[in-house]
Short mmCIF file of C-alpha atoms in Angstrom, two decimals:
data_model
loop_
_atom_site.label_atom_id
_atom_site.label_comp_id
_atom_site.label_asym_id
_atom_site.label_seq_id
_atom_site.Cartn_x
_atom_site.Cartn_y
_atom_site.Cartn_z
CA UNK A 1 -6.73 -5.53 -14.12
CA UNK A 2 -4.92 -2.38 -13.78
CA UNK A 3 -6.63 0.41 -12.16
CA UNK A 4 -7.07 3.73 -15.47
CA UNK A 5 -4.17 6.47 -15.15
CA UNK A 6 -6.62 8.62 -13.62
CA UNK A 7 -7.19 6.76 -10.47
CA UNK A 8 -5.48 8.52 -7.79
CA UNK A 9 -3.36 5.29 -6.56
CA UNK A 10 -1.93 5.57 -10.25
CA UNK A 11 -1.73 9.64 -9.98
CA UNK A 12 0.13 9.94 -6.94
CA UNK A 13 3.08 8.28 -5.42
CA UNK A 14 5.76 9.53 -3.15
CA UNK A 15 9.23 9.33 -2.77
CA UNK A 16 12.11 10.04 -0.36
CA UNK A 17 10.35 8.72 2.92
CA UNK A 18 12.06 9.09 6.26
CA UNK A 19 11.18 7.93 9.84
CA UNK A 20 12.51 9.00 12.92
CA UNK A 21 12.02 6.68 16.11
CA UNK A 22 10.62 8.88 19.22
CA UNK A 23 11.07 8.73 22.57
CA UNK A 24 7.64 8.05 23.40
CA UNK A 25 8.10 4.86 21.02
CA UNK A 26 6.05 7.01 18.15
CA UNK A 27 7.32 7.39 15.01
CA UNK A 28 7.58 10.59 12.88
CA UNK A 29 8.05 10.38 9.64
CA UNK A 30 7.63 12.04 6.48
CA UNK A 31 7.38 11.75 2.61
CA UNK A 32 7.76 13.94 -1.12
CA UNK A 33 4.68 13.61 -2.83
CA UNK A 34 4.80 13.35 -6.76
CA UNK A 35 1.91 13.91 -8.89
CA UNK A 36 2.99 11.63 -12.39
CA UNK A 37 6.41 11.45 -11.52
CA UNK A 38 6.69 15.09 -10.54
CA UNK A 39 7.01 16.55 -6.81
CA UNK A 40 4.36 18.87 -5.39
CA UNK A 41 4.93 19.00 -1.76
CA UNK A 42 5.93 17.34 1.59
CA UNK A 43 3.65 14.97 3.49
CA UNK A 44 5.24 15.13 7.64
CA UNK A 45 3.28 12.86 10.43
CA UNK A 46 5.14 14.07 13.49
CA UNK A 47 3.70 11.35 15.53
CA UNK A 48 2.36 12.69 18.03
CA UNK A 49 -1.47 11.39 17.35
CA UNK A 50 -2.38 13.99 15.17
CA UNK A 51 -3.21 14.49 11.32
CA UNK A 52 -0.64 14.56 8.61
CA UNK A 53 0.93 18.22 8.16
CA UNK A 54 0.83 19.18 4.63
CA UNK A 55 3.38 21.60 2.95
CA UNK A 56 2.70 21.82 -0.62
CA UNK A 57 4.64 23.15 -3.58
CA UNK A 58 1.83 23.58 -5.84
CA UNK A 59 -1.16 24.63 -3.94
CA UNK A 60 -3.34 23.50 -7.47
CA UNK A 61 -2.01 20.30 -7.16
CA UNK A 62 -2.40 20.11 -3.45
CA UNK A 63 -6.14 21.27 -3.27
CA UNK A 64 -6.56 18.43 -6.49
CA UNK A 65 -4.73 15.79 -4.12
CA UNK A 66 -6.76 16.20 -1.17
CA UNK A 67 -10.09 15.90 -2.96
CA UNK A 68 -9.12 12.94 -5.18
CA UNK A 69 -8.40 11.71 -1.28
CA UNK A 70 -11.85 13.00 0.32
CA UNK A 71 -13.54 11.24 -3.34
CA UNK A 72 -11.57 7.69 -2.27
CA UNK A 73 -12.10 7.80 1.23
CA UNK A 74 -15.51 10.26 1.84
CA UNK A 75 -16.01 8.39 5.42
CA UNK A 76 -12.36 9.30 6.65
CA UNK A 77 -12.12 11.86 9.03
CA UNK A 78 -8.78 12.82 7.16
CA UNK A 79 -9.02 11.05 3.58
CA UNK A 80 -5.22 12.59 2.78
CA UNK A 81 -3.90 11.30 5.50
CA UNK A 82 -5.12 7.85 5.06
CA UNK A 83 -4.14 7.97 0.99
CA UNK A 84 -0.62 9.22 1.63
CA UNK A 85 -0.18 5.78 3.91
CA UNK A 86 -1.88 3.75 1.15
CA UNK A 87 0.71 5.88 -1.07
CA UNK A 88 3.37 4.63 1.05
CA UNK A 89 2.52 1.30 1.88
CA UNK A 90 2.31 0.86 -2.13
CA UNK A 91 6.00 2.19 -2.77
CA UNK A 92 7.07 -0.19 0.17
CA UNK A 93 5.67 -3.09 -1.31
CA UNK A 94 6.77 -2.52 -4.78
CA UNK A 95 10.30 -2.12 -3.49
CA UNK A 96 10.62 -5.38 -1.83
CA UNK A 97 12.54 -8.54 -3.32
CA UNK A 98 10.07 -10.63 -1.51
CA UNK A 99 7.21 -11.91 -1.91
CA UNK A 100 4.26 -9.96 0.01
CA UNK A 101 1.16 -11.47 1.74
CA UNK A 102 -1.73 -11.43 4.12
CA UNK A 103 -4.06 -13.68 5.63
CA UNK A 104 -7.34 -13.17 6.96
CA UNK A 105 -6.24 -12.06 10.45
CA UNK A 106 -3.61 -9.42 8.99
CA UNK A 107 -5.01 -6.11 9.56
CA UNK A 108 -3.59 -4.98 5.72
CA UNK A 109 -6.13 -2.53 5.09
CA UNK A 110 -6.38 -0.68 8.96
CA UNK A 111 -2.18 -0.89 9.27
CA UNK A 112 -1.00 -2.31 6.01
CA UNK A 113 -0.02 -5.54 8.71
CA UNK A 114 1.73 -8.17 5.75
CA UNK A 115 3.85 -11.11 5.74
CA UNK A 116 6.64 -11.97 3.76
CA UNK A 117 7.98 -15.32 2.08
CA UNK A 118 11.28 -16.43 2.61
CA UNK A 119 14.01 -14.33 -0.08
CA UNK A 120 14.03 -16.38 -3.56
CA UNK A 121 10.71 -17.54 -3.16
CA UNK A 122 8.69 -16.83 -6.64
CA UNK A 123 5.00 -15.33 -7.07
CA UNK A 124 3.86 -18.31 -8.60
CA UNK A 125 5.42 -20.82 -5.86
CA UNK A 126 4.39 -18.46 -3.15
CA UNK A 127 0.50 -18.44 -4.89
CA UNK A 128 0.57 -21.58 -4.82
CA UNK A 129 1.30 -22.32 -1.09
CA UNK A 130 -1.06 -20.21 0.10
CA UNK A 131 -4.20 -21.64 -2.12
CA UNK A 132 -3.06 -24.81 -0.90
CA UNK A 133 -1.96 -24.56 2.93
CA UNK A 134 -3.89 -21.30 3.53
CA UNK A 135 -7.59 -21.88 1.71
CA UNK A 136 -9.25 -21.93 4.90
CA UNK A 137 -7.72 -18.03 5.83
CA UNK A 138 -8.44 -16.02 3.12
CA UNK A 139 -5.04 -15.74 1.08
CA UNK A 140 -4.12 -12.30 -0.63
CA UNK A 141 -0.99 -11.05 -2.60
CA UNK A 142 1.10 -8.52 -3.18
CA UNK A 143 0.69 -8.50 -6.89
CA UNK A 144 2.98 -5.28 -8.41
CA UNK A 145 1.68 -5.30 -11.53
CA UNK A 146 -1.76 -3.84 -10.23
CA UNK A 147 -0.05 -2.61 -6.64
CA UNK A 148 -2.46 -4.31 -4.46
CA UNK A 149 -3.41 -7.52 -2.40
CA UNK A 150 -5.05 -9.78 -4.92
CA UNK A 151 -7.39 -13.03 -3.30
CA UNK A 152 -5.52 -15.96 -4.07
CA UNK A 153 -8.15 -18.06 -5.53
CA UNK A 154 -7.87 -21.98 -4.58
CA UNK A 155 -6.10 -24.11 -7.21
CA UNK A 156 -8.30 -26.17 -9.21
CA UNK A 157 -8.08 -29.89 -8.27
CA UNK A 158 -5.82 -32.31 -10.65
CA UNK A 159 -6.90 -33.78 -13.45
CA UNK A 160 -6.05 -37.88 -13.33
CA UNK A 161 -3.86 -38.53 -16.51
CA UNK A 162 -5.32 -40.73 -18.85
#
């Protein structure tokens, strides 16, 4: 089911991301926010360990932003910082031609850690591998129509014709 308009995973999205490789091995990167379709600032993590660095536009829209994050993620030291990934991750996965997934050992939600099925591979087909091969390891998938990992629920057994 799709999550209501108001939900701030359906509110927010970004756009334009960049990432620069350090010398340290970090990366910096950063990222346009949009607020329906409409920009409102700059998220910038310059990786060097600390929080994101916020530049907004529209401070109304930046103040609404970072409480719709501290209202999704009240335990999070920095609740922006961790929606703007989730933001990200969820462009990234729309985006791809592949199939997404994750298995129980993926660390999706601490570092968005996915796999991907081999290019031409369908949802269904891939769905169905994974309830069958993968039962045992917790099978979820990229679904785009609700942008998140969805379980992958074991496929019923077969019916004998007759």
């Amino acid at each position: 089911m799709p999550l209501p308009i108001s939900h701030p995973h359906q509110r927010y999205s970004v756009s334009g991301y960049q990432e620069t490789d350090l010398p340290s091995g970090a990366v910096a990167w950063s990222v346009n926010l949009l607020r329906y379709g409409q920009g409102f600032g700059l998220a910038t993590d310059h990786g060097l360990g600390g929080p994101v660095d916020w530049a907004f536009t529209d401070s109304g829209y930046g103040r609404e932003f970072l409480t719709a994050a501290a209202e999704l993620h009240p335990g999070a030291a920095n609740p922006g910082d961790v929606l703007v990934e989730e933001l990200i991750t969820i462009r990234q996965l729309n985006a791809l031609e592949e199939v997404a997934y994750c298995l129980d050992d993926d660390r999706f939600e601490e570092r968005g850690e996915h796999r991907v099925a081999e290019p031409g591979r369908s949802f269904l087909d891939v769905r169905r591998e994974l309830a069958s091969r993968f039962a045992d390891r917790n099978p979820r998938i990229w679904d785009k129509s609700v942008s998140a990992m969805v379980p992958v629920a074991p496929e019923p057994p077969a019916t004998p014709a007759g």
